[in-house]
C-alpha positions as a printed NumPy array, in Angstrom:
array([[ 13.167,  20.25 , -21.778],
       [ 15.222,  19.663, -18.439],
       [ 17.658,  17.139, -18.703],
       [ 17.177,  13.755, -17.28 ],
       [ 19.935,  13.812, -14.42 ],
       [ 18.713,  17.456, -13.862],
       [ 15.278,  16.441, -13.353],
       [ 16.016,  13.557, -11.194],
       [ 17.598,  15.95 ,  -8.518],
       [ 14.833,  18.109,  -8.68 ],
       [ 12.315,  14.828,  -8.131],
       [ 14.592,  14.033,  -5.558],
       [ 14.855,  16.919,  -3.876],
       [ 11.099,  17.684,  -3.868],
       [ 10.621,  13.81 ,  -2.214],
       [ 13.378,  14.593,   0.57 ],
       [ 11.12 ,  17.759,   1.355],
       [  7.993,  15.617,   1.225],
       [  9.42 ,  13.104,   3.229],
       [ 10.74 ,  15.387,   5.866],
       [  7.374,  16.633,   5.992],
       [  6.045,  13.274,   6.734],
       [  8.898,  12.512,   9.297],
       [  7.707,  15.648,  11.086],
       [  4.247,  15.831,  10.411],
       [  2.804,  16.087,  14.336],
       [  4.826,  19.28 ,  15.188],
       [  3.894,  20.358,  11.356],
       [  0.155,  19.807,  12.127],
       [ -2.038,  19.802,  15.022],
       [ -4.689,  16.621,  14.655],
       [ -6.066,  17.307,  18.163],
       [ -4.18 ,  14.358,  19.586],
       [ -1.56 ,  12.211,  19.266],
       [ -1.215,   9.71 ,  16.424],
       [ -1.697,   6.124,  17.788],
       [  0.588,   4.466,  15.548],
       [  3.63 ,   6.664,  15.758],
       [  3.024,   5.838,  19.612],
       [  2.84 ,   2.533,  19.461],
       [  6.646,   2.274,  17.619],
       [  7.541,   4.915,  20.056],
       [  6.772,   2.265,  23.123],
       [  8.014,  -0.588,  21.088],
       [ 11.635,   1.424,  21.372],
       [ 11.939,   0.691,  24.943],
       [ 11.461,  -3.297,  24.342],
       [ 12.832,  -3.92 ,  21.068],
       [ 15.424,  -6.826,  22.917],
       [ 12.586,  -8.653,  24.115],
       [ 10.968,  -8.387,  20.628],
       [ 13.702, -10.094,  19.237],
       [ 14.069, -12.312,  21.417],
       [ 10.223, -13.318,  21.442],
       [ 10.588, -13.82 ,  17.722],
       [ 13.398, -16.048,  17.591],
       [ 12.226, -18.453,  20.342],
       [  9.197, -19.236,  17.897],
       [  8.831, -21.685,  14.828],
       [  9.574, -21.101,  11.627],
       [  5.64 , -20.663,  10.728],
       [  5.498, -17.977,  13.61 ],
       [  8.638, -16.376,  12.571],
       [  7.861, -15.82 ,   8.781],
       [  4.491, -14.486,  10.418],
       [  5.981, -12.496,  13.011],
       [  7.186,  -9.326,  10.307],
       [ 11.008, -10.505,  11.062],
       [ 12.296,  -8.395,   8.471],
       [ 11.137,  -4.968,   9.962],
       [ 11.613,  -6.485,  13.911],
       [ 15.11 ,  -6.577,  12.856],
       [ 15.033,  -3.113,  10.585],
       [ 13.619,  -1.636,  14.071],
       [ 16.303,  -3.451,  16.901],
       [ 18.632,  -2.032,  13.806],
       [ 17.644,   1.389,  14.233],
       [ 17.201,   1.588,  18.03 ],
       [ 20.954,   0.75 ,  18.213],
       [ 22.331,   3.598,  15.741],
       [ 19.864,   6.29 ,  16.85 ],
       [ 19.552,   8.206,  20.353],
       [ 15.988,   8.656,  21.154],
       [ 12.884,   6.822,  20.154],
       [ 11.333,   9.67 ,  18.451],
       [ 14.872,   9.896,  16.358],
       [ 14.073,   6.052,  15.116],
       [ 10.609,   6.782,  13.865],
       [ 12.011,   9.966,  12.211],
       [ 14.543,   8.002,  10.243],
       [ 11.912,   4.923,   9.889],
       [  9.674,   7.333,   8.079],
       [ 11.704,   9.495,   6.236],
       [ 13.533,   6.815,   4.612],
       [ 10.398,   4.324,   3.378],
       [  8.79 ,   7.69 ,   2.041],
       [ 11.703,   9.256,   0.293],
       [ 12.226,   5.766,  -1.884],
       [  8.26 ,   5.249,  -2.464],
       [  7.703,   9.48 ,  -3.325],
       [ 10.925,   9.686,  -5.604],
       [ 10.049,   6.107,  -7.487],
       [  6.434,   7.685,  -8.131],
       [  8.601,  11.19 ,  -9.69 ],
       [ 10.44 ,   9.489, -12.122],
       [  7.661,   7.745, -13.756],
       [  8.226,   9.309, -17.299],
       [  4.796,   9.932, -19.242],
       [  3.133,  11.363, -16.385],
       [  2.827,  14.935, -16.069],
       [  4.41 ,  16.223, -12.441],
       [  1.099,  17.31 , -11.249],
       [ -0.819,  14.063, -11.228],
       [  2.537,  12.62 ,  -9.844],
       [  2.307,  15.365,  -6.862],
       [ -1.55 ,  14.354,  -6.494],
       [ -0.364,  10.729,  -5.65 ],
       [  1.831,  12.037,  -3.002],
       [ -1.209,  13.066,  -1.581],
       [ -3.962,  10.639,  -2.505],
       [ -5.043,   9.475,   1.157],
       [ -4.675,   5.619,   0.686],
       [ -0.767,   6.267,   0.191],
       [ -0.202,   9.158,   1.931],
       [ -1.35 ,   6.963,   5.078],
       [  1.174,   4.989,   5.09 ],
       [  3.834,   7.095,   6.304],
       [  1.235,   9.089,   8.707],
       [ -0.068,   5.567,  10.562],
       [  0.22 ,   2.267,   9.014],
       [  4.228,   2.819,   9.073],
       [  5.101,  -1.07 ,   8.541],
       [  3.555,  -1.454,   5.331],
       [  4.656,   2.143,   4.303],
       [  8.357,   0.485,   4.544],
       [  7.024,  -2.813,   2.631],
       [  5.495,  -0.465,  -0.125],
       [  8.605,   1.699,  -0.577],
       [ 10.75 ,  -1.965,  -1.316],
       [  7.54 ,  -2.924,  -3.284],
       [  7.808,   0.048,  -5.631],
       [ 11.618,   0.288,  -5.78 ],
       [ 11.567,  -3.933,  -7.206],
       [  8.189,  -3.492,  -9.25 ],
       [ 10.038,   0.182, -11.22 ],
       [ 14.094,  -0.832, -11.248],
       [ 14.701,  -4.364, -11.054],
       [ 13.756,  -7.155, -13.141],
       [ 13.988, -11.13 , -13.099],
       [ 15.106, -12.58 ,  -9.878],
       [ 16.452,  -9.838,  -8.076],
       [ 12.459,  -8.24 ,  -8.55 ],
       [ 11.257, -11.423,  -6.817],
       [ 13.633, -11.985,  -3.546],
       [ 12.361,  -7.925,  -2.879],
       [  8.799,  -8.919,  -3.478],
       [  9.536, -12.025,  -1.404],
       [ 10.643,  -9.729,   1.432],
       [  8.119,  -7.366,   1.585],
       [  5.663,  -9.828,   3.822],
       [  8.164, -10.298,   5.878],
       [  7.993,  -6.477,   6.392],
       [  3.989,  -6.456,   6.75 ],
       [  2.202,  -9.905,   6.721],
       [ -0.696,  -8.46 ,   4.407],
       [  2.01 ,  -9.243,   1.86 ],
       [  1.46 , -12.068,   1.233],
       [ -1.814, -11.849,  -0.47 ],
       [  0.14 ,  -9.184,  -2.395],
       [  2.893, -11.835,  -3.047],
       [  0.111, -14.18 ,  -4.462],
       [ -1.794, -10.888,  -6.577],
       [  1.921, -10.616,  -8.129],
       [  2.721, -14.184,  -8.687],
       [ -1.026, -14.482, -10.681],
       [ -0.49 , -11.203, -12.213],
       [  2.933, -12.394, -13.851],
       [  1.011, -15.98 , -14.817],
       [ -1.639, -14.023, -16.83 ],
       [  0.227, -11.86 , -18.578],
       [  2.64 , -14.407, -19.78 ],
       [  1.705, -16.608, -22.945],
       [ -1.265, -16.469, -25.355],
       [ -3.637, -15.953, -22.779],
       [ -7.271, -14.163, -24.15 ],
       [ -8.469, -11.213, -21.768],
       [-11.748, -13.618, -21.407],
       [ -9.528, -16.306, -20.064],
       [ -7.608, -13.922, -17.762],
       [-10.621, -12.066, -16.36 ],
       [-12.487, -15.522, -15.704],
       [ -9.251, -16.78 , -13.604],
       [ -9.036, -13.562, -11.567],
       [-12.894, -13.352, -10.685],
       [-12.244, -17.242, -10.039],
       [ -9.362, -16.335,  -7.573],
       [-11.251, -13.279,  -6.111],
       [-13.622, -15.324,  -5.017],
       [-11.699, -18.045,  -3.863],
       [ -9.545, -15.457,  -2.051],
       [-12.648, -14.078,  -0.119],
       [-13.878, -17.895,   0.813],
       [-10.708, -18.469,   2.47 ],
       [-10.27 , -14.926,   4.214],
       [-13.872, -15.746,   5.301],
       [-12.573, -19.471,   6.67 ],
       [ -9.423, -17.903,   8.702],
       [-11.994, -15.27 ,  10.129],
       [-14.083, -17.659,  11.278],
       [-12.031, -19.611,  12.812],
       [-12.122, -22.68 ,   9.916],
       [ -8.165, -22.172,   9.262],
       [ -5.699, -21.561,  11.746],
       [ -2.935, -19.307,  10.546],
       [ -1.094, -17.781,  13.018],
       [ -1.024, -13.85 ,  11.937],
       [ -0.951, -11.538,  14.371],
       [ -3.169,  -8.874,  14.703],
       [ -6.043, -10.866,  12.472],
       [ -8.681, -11.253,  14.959],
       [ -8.583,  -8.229,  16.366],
       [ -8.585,  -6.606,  13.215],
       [-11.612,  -8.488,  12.162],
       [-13.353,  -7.3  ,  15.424],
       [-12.266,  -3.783,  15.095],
       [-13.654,  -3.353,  11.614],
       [-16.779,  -5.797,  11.961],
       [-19.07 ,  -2.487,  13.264],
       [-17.994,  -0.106,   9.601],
       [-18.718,  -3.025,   6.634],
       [-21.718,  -0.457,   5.865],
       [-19.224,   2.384,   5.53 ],
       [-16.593,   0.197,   3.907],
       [-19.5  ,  -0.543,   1.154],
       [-19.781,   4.006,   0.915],
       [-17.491,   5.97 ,  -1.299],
       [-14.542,   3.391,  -1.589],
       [-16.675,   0.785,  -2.853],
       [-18.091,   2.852,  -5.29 ],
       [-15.293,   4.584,  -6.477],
       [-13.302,   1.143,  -6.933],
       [-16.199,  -0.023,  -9.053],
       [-16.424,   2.323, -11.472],
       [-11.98 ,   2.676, -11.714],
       [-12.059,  -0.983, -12.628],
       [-15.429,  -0.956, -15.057],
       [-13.141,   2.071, -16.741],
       [ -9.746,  -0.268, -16.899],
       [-11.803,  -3.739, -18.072],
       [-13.684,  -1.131, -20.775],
       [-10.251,  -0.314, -22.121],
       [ -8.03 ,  -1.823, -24.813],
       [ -7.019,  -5.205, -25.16 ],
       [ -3.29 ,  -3.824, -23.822],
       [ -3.857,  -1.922, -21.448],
       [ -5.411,  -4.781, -19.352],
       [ -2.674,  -7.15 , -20.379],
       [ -0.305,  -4.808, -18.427],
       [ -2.232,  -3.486, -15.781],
       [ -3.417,  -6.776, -14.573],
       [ -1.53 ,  -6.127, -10.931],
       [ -4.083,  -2.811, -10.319],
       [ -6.879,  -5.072, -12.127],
       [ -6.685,  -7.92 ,  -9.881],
       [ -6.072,  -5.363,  -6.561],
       [ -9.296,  -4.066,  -7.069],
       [-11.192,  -7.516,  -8.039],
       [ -9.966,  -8.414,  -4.878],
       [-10.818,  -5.641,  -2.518],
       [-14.517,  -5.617,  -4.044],
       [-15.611,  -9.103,  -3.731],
       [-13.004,  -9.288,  -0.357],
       [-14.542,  -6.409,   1.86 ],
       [-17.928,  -7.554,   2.11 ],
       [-16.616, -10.4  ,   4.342],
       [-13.457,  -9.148,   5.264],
       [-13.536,  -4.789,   5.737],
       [-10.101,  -5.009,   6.755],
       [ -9.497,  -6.098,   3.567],
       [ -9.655,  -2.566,   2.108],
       [ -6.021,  -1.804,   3.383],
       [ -5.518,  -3.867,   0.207],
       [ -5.883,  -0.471,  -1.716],
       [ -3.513,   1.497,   0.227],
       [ -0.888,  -0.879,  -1.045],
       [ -1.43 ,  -0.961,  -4.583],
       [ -3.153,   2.612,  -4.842],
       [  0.208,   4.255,  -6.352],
       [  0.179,   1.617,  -9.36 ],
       [ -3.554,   1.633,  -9.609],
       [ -3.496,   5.683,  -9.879],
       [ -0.231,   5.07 , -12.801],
       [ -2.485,   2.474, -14.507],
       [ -5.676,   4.754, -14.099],
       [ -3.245,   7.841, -15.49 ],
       [ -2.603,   5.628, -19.018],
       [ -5.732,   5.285, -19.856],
       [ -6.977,   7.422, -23.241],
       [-10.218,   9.61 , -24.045],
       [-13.464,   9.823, -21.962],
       [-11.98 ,   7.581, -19.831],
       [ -8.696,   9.315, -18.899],
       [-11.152,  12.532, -18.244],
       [-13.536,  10.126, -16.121],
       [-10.316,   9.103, -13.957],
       [ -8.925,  11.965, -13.418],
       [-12.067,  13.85 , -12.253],
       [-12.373,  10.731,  -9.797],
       [ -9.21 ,  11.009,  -8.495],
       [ -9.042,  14.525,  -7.57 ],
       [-13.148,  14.031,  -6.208],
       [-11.237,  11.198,  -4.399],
       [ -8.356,  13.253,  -2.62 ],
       [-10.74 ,  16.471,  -1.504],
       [-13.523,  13.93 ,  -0.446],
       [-11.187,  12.12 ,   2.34 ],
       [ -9.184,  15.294,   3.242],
       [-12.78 ,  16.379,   4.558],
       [-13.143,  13.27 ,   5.903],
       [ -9.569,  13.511,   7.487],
       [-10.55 ,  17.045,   9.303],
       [-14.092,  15.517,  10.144],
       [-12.722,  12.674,  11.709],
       [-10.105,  14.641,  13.661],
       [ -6.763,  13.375,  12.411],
       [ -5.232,  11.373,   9.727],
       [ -7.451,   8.012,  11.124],
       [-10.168,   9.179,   8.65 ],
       [ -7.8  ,   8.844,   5.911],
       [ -7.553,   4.544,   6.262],
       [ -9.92 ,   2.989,   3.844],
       [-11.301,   0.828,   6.218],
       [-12.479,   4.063,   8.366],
       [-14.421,   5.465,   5.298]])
């Protein structure tokens, strides 16, 4: 047995190498082009004052909706770094290196299946593209694993701040944590979620179609750019979403009582995308806890997960190469 400090520098020295990676992955790798995202923070660089600025002359709705949190992480890091390229570097390798070495030193989990979460394309996307919520997901995992009581909360609280998609996530949380507590039955708790799912999908449907007003950026266009791929978005994902949660509400009476975060994530993405593709980015934010929950399940079940998640990994790394880049690895695109 390897002691537990011992082990913890090893974890941690095998997430700084995977993170590095990461922070260095398009002079590691040729996609055959240059990854849109990273480019987009790399031309942000050059007008982070008048980002700032822009954001503070707004009101408090348009603020709290305007990702303050990382606008400020960004101006921060465009001040105490040289280049542009040096700021993404640092943006990358330091959401990654929390979020990999949290995952590590879950105990219970052999270091294998850990490594194959590294790697599962809905997280591993994060710190290739969809960079913001990588940095919300690393603060996400680091207050869901270490902290508890109110100190867990003002993180979560922070994290749409970071990436509005949030706060849905804030609200899957807040239910989760309402469930669980009390002498709730599982019939009870699975009637309120598919009650909420639904509910959930009405009113993403309403702010698509113009019913509510909220003023998130990014929304509309999002909506438009996924509106052509709701018959891919119903392909593999779907399906393999389906039959992860028929295996987790088929399990014991426990097991859903503390998985109900990775539960209600899926509920949501399933009844959600049909209306709403972007929607499935939902996954790529709770796919490290719904791979942990999937990894404590027991018997035929535990076998059926684990075959689907490596089917899972090898199916969108084809898709990845297909597709020409790491694009093919988003949920939405597949």
């Amino acid at each position: 047995m390897i002691p537990s400090l011992q082990r913890s520098y090893v974890h941690f020295f095998v997430a700084a190498a995977y993170a590095s990676a990461l922070a260095n992955i398009e002079t590691l790798f040729v996609w055959g082009g240059e990854i849109k995202d990273r480019q987009n923070y790399l031309n942000y660089f050059f007008v982070h004052e008048s980002l700032l600025e822009s954001l503070l002359q707004g009101n408090f709705l348009s603020i709290v909706t305007s990702e303050p949190v990382f606008t400020l992480l960004w101006v921060s890091l465009s001040h105490v770094t040289d280049t542009e390229l040096s700021a993404l570097k640092v943006l990358i390798f330091s959401s990654s290196l929390v979020a990999s070495f949290v995952i590590l030193e879950r105990r219970g989990v052999p270091f294998f299946w850990k490594a194959l979460i590294l790697v599962f394309p809905w997280f591993l996307v994060n710190y290739i593209m969809t960079l913001r919520q990588g940095v919300a997901i690393a603060v996400l995992l680091y207050a869901h694993f270490y902290l508890a009581g109110r100190w867990r909360w003002v993180l979560y609280a922070i994290t749409p701040l970071i990436h509005y998609s949030f706060f849905l996530v804030l609200v899957v949380l807040i239910l989760a944590n309402v469930l669980k507590a009390g002498k709730v039955t599982n019939s009870v708790r699975l009637l309120s979620l598919n009650i909420f799912a639904i509910l959930s999908s009405i009113l993403v449907l309403s702010i698509v179609s113009g019913w509510v007003l909220i003023p998130i950026k990014e929304l509309e266009s999002l909506s438009l750019g996924y509106a052509e791929k709701i018959s891919l978005n119903l392909g593999f994902g779907f399906l393999y979403s389906g039959v992860v949660l028929i295996l987790m509400l088929t399990s014991e009476r426990d097991f859903i009582k503390n998985n109900l975060i990775s539960i209600i994530a899926i509920t949501i993405y399933l009844y959600g995308v049909i209306f709403f593709p972007p929607i499935s980015r939902f996954l790529q934010i709770f796919s490290p806890l719904i791979v942990l929950a999937g990894l404590q399940l027991t018997g035929y079940r535990l076998l059926s997960f684990k075959g689907l998640l490596v089917l899972h990994v090898i199916y969108f790394f084809v898709i990845s190469i297909y597709a020409g880049g790491p694009s093919g690895m988003l949920v939405g695109d597949n």
